[in-house]
CSV table of C-alpha atoms and ligand atoms in Angstrom, one decimal:
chain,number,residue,atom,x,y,z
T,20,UNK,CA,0.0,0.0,0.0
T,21,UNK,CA,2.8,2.4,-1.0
T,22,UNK,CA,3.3,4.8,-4.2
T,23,UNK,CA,4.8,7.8,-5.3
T,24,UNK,CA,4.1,10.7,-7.5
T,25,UNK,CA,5.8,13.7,-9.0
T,26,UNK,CA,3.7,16.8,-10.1
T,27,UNK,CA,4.5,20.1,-10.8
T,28,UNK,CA,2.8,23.6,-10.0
T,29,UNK,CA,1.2,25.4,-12.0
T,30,UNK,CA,0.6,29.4,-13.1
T,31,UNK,CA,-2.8,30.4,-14.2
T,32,UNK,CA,-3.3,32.8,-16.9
T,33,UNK,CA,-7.0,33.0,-16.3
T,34,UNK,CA,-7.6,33.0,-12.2
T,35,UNK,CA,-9.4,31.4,-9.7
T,36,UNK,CA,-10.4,33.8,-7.5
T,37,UNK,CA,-13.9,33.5,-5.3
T,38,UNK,CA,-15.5,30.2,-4.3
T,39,UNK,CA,-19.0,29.3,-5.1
T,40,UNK,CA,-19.6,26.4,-3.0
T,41,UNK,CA,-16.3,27.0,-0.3
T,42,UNK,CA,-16.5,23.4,0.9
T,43,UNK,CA,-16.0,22.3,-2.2
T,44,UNK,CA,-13.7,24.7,-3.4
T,45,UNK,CA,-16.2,25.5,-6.8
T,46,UNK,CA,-14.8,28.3,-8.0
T,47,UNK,CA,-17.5,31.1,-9.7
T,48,UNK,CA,-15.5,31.2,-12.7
T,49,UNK,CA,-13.6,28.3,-15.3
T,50,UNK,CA,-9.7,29.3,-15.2
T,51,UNK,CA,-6.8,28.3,-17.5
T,52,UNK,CA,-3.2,27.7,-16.8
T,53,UNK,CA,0.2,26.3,-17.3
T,54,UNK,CA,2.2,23.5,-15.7
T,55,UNK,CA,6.0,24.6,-14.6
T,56,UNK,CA,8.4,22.4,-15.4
T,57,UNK,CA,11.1,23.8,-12.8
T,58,UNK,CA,8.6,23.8,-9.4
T,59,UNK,CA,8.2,20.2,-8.7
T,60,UNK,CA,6.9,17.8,-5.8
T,61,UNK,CA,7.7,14.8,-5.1
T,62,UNK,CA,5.3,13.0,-2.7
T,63,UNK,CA,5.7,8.8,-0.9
T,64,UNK,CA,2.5,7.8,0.4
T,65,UNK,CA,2.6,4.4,3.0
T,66,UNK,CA,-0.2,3.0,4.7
T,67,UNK,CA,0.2,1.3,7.4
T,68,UNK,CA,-1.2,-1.1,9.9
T,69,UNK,CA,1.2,-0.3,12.7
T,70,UNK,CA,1.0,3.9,12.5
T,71,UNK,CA,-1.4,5.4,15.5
T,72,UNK,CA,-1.8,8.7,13.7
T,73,UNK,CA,-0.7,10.0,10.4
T,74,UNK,CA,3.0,10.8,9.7
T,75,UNK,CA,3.9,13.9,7.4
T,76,UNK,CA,7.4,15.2,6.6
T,77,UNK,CA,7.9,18.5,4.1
T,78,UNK,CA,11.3,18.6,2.9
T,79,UNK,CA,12.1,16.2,6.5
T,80,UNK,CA,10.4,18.5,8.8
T,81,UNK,CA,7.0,18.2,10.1
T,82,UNK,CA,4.2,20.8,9.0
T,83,UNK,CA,2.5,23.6,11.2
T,84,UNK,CA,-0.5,22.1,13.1
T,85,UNK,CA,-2.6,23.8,10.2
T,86,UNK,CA,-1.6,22.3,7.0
T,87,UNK,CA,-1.2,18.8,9.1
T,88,UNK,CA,-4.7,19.2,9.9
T,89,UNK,CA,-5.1,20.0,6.0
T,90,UNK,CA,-3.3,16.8,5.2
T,91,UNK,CA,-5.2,14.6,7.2
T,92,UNK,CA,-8.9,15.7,6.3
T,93,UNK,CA,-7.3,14.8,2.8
T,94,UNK,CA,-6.7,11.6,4.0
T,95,UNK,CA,-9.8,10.9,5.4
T,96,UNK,CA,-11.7,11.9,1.8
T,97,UNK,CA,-9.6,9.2,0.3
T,98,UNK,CA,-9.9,6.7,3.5
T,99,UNK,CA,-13.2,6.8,3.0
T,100,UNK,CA,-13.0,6.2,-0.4
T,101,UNK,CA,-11.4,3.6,-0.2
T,102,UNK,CA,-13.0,2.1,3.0
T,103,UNK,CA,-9.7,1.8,4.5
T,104,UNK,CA,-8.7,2.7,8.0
T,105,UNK,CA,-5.1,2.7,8.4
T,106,UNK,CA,-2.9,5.8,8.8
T,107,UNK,CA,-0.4,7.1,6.3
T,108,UNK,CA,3.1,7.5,6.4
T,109,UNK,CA,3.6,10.5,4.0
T,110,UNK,CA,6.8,12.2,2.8
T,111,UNK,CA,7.0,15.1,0.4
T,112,UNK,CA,10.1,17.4,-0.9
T,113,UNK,CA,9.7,20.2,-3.3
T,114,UNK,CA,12.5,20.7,-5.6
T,115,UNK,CA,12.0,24.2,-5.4
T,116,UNK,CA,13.0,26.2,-2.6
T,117,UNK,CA,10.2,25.9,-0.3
T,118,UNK,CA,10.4,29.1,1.1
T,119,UNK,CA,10.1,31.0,-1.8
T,120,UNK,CA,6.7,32.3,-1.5
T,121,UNK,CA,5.7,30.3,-4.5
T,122,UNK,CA,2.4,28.3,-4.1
T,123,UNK,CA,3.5,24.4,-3.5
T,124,UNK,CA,-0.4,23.8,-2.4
T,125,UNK,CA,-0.9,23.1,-6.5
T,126,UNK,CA,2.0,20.4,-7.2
T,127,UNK,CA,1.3,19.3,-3.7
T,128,UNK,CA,-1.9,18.1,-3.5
T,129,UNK,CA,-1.4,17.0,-6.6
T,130,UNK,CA,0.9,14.2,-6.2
T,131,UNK,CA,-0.7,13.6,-2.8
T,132,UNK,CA,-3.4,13.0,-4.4
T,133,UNK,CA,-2.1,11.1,-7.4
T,134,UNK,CA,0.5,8.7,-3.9
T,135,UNK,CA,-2.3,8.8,-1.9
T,136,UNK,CA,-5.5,7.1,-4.0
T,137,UNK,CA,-2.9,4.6,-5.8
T,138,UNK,CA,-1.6,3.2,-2.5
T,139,UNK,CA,-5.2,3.1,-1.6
T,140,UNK,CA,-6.0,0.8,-4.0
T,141,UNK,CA,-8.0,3.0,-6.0
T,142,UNK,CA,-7.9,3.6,-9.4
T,143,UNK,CA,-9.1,6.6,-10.8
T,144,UNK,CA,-9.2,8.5,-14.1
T,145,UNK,CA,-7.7,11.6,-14.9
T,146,UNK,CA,-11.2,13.7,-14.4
T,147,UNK,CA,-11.7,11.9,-11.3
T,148,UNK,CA,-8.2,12.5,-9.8
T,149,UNK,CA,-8.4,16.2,-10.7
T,150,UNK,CA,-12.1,16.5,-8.6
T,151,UNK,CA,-10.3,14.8,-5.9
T,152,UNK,CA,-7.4,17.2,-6.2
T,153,UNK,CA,-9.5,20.2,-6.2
T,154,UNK,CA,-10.6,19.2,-2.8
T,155,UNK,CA,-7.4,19.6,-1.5
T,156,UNK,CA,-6.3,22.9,-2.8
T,157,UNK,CA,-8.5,24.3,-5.8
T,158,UNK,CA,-5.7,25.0,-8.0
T,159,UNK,CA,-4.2,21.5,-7.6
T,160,UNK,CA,-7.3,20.1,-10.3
T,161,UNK,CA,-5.4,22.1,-13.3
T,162,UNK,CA,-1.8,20.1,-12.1
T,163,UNK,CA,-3.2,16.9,-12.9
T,164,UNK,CA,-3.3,16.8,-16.9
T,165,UNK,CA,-0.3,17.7,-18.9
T,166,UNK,CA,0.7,20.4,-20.5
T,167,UNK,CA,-2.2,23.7,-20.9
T,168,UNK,CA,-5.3,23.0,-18.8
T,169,UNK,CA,-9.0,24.4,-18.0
T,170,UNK,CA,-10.9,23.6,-15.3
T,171,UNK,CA,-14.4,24.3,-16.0
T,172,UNK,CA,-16.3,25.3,-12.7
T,173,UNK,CA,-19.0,22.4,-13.0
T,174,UNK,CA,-21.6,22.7,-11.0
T,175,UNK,CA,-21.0,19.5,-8.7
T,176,UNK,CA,-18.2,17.7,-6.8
T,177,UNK,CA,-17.9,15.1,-9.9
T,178,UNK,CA,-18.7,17.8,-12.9
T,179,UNK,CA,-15.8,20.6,-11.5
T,180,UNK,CA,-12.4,19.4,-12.7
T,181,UNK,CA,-9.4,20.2,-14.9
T,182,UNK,CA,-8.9,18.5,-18.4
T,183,UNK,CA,-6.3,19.6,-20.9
T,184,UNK,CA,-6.1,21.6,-23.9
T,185,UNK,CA,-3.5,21.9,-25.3
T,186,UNK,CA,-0.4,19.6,-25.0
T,187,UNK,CA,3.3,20.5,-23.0
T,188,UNK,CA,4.9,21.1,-26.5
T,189,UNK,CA,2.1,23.3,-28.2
T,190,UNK,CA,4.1,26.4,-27.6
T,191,UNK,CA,7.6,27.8,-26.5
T,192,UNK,CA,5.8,29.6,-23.8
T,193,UNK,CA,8.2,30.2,-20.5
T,194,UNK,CA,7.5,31.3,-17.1
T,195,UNK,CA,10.1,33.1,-15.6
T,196,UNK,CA,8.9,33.4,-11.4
T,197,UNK,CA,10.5,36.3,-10.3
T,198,UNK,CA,11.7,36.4,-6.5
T,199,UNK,CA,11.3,39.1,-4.3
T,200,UNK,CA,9.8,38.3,-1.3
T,201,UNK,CA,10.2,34.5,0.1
T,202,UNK,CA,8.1,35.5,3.5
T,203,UNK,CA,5.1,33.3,4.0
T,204,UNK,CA,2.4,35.2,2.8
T,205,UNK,CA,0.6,36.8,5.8
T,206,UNK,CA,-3.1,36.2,4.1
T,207,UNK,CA,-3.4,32.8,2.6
T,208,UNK,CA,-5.2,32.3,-0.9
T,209,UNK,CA,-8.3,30.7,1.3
T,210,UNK,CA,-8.7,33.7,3.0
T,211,UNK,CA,-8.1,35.8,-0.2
T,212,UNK,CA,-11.0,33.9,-2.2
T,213,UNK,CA,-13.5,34.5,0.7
T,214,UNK,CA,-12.6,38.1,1.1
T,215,UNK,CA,-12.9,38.4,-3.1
T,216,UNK,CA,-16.6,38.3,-2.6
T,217,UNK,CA,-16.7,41.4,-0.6
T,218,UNK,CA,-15.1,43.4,-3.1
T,219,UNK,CA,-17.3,45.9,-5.3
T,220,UNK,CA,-15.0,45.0,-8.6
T,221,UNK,CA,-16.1,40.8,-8.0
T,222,UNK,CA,-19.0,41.2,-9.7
T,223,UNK,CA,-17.3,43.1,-12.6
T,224,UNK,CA,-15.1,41.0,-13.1
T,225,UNK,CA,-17.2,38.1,-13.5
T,226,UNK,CA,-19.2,39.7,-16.1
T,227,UNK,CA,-16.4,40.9,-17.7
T,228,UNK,CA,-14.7,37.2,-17.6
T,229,UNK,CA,-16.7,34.9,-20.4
T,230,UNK,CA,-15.3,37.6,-23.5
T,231,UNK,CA,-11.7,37.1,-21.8
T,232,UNK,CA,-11.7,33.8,-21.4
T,233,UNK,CA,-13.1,33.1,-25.3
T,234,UNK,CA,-10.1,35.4,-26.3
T,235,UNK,CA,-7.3,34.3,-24.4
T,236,UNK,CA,-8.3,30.6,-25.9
T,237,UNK,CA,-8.1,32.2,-29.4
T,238,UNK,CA,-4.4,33.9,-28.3
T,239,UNK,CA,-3.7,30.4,-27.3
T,240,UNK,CA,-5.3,28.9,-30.5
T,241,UNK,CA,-3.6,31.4,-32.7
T,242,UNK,CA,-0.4,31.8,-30.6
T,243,UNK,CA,-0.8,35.3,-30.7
T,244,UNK,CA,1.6,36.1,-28.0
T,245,UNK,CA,1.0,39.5,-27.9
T,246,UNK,CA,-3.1,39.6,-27.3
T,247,UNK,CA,-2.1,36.9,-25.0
T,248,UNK,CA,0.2,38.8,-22.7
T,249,UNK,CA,-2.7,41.7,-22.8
T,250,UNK,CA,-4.8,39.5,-21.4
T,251,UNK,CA,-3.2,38.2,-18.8
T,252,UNK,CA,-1.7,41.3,-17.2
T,253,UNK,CA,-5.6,43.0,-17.2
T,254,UNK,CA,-6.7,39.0,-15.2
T,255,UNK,CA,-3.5,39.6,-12.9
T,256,UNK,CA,-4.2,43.3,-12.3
T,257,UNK,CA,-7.9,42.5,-11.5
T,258,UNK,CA,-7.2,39.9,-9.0
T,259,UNK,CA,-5.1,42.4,-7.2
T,260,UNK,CA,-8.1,45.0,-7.7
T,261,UNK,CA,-10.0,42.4,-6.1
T,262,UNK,CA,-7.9,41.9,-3.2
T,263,UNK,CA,-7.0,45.6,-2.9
T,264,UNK,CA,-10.8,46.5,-2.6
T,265,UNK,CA,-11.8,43.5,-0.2
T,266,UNK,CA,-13.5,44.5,3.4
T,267,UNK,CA,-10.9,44.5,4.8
T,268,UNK,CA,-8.1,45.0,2.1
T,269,UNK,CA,-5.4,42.4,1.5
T,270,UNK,CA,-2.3,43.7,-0.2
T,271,UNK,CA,-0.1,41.0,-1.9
T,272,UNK,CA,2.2,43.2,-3.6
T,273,UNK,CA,5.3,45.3,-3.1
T,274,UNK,CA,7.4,48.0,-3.7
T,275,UNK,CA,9.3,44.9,-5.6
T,276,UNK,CA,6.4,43.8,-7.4
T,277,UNK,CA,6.1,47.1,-9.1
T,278,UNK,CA,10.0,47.3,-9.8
T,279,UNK,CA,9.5,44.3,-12.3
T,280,UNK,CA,6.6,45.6,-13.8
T,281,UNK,CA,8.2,48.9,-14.8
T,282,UNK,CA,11.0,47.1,-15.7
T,283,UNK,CA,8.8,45.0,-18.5
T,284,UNK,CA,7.4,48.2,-19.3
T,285,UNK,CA,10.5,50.0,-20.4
T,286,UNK,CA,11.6,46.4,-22.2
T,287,UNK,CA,8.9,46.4,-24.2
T,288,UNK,CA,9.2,49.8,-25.6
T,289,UNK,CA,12.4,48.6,-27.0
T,290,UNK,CA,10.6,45.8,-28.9
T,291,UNK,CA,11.6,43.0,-25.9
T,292,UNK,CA,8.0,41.2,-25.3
T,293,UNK,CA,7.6,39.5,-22.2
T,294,UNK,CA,4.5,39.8,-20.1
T,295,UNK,CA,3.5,39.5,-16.0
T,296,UNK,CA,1.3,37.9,-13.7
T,297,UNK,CA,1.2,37.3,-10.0
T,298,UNK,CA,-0.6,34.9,-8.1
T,299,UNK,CA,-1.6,35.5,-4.3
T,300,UNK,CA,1.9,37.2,-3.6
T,301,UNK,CA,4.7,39.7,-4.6
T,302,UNK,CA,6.4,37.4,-6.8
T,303,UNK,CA,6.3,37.7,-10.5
T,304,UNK,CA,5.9,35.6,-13.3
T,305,UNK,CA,7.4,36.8,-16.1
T,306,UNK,CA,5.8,35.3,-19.3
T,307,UNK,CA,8.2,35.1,-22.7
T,308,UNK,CA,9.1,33.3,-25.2
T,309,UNK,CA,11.7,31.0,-25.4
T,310,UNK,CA,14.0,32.8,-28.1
T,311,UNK,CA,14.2,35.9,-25.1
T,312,UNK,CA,14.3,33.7,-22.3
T,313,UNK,CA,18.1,33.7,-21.6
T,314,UNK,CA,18.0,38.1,-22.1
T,315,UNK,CA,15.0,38.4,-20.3
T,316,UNK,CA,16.4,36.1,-17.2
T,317,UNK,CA,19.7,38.1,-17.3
T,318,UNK,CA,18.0,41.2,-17.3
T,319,UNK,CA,15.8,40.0,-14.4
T,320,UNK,CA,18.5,39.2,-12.1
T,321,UNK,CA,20.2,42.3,-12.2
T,322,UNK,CA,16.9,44.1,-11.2
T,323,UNK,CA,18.3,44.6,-7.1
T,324,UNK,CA,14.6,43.7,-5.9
T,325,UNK,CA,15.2,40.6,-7.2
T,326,UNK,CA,16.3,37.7,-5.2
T,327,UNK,CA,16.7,34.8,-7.8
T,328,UNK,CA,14.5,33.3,-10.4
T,329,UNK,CA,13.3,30.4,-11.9
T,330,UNK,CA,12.6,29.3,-15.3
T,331,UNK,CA,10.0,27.2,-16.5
T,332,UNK,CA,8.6,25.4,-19.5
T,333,UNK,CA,5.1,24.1,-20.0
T,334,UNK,CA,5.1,20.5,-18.1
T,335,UNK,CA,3.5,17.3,-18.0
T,336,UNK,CA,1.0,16.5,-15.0
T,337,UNK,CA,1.0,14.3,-12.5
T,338,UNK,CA,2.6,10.9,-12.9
T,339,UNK,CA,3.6,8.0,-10.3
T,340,UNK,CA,7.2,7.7,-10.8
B,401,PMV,O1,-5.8,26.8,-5.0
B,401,PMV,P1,-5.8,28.0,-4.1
B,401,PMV,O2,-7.0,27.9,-3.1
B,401,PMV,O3,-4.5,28.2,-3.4
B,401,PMV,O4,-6.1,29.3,-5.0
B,401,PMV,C1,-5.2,29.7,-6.0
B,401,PMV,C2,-5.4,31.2,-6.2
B,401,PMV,C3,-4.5,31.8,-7.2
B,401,PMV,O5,-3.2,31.1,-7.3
B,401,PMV,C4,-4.3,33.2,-6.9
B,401,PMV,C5,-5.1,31.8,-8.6
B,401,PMV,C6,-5.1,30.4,-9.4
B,401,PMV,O6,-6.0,30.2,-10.1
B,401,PMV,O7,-4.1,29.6,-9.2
C-alpha cells in the first residue's frame, strides 16, 4: 500500500479567485493555466497497519498544526474512499525552494493526491483525480493533466475538474517566477478567495470574464503572444483589484512587485516582449518566449529587488514515478 508521484505547479493565466460552493472549493469562474516544469513535488505515500496517527514530513520537517490538519482531512476523503482505516506515512520534498513564496499547495496536493488514492487501491481516471485534487487545494485540479489545462467550474463535486487543452509542447511559452519576497504570505489564498466576494469589482469581473476567457483561448489557439500577454496582465491586475478592494483590504504586492513591472514596461518599448502575472503574492511571473528567455532572465536578475528566479517550460501533470 505504498506509491509515489511527481507533479508540478502550475501558473494560471486566467484566475481562480472567489468560491461558489467553499466546501467544495467550486470556483465562480472556469480558469486556465500552465504547468512549470522547474517547481516540482515529489510526494511517498505508505499506509500502514502499525501507524497510530498519520506521519507527514515536508522537505524532512514536520508541518504547522494547520496544513497537518489539512493533510489529514485529505486523508480521510480518500480513506473513505477507499473504505480503509489505516494511517499514512507521508513524505514530500519540493524541488523548489520551499520558502520562496511560490504556491506548492498546486503540485502538492497533486501528487498527494495522485500517492495517496494509488496506494489506496484506487484507481481513478484523470477527471476523477483532478475533482479529488480540487478538494485539496482548488488549483491542484489544473496540475493533474499535462501540458495547458482548463478547469471548468461544474456545478457539482464530480462535474468541477481540470482536463487539458493543449499539450506540454504546443508552444515555447516560458515562465520566468520572479523572487522578491520569500516570507510566507501573511493572508493565505483561502482567506483571499473568501474576502474576493466582498469586493465591489467581483461582480465586474465576472461579467467581464466569459469575452476574456473566449479570447485568451483564441491567443492560445492562434499563438498570438502579444493579445495573450494583454490578457493576462488586465486577469492579474484585477485579482489584485479584487484583493485591494476587499473589506478588509489584502495587499499581496510590493514596492518589488512594481519594480519588475516597470522594468517590463520599459523592455517592451524597446521591442523585448515579455509579459507578467502574479498569483496570491509579490512574486512575479514573467511570461516570454523561449527565443528571449536567456536576455530576459539576465536582465531579471540584475533588477536589485530581485532575489533569484526560476525558469520554466510548460510541463507534464502528475505521474507516479
Ligand atoms: O488553489 P488555491 O486555493 O490556493 O487558490 C489559488 C489562487 C491563485 O493562485 C491566486 C489563482 C489560481 O487560479 O491559481
Amino acid at each position: 500500500m505504498k506509491a509515489k508521484a511527481v507533479s508540478s505547479a502550475n501558473i494560471a493565466f486566467i484566475k481562480f479567485w472567489g468560491k461558489k460552493v467553499p466546501s467544495l472549493n467550486i470556483p465562480f469562474n472556469n480558469s486556465i493555466s500552465m504547468n512549470l516544469s522547474n517547481c516540482l513535488t515529489k510526494t511517498t505515500v505508505e499506509f500502514r497497519p502499525d501507524l497510530k496517527k498519520d506521519m507527514v514530513l515536508v522537505n524532512k520537517k514536520t508541518m504547522s498544526s494547520d496544513s497537518y490538519q489539512r493533510v489529514v482531512r485529505f486523508l480521510n476523503i480518500i480513506r473513505k474512499m477507499a473504505r480503509i482505516n489505516y494511517k499514512a506515512k507521508v513524505y514530500t520534498q519540493n524541488n523548489f525552494p520551499s520558502d520562496a513564496g511560490i504556491a506548492s499547495s498546486a503540485s502538492g496536493f497533486s501528487a498527494l493526491a495522485l500517492a495517496a488514492s494509488t496506494a489506496a487501491g484506487l484507481k481513478l481516471n484523470k477527471n476523477r483525480l483532478s475533482a479529488l485534487a480540487r478538494l485539496g487545494s482548488g488549483s491542484a485540479c489544473r496540475s493533474i493533466p499535462d501540458g495547458f489545462s482548463e478547469w471548468r467550474k461544474g456545478k457539482s463535486d464530480e462535474s468541477s475538474y481540470a482536463r487539458e487543452i493543449f499539450p506540454v509542447n504546443y508552444w515555447d511559452l516560458c515562465d520566468i517566477v520572479a523572487v522578491v519576497s520569500s516570507e510566507r504570505k501573511k493572508k493565505s489564498s483561502g482567506e483571499g478567495h473568501e474576502a474576493a466576494l466582498t469586493s465591489p469589482y467581483f461582480k465586474e469581473r465576472q461579467k467581464q470574464l466569459p469575452k476574456r476567457i473566449t479570447d485568451f483561448k483564441m491567443a492560445l489557439q492562434k499563438k498570438d503572444f502579444e493579445l495573450l500577454g494583454k490578457l493576462i496582465e488586465e486577469e492579474a491586475i484585477d485579482l489584485h483589484l479584487i484583493a485591494m478592494s476587499s473589506k478588509p483590504p489584502i495587499f499581496y504586492l510590493n514596492n518589488h512587485t512594481f519594480e519588475v513591472i516597470e522594468s517590463l514596461r520599459a523592455w517592451r518599448e524597446k521591442g523585448l516582449q515579455a509579459y507578467f502575472t502574479m498569483d496570491a503574492g509579490p512574486n512575479v511571473h514573467v511570461i516570454c518566449r523561449e527565443k528571449d528567455v536567456v536576455k530576459v532572465n539576465s536582465k531579471l536578475k540584475k533588477i536589485p529587488g530581485v532575489n533569484f528566479t526560476i525558469v520554466n517550460y510548460a510541463a507534464l501533470g502528475t505521474r507516479l514515478i
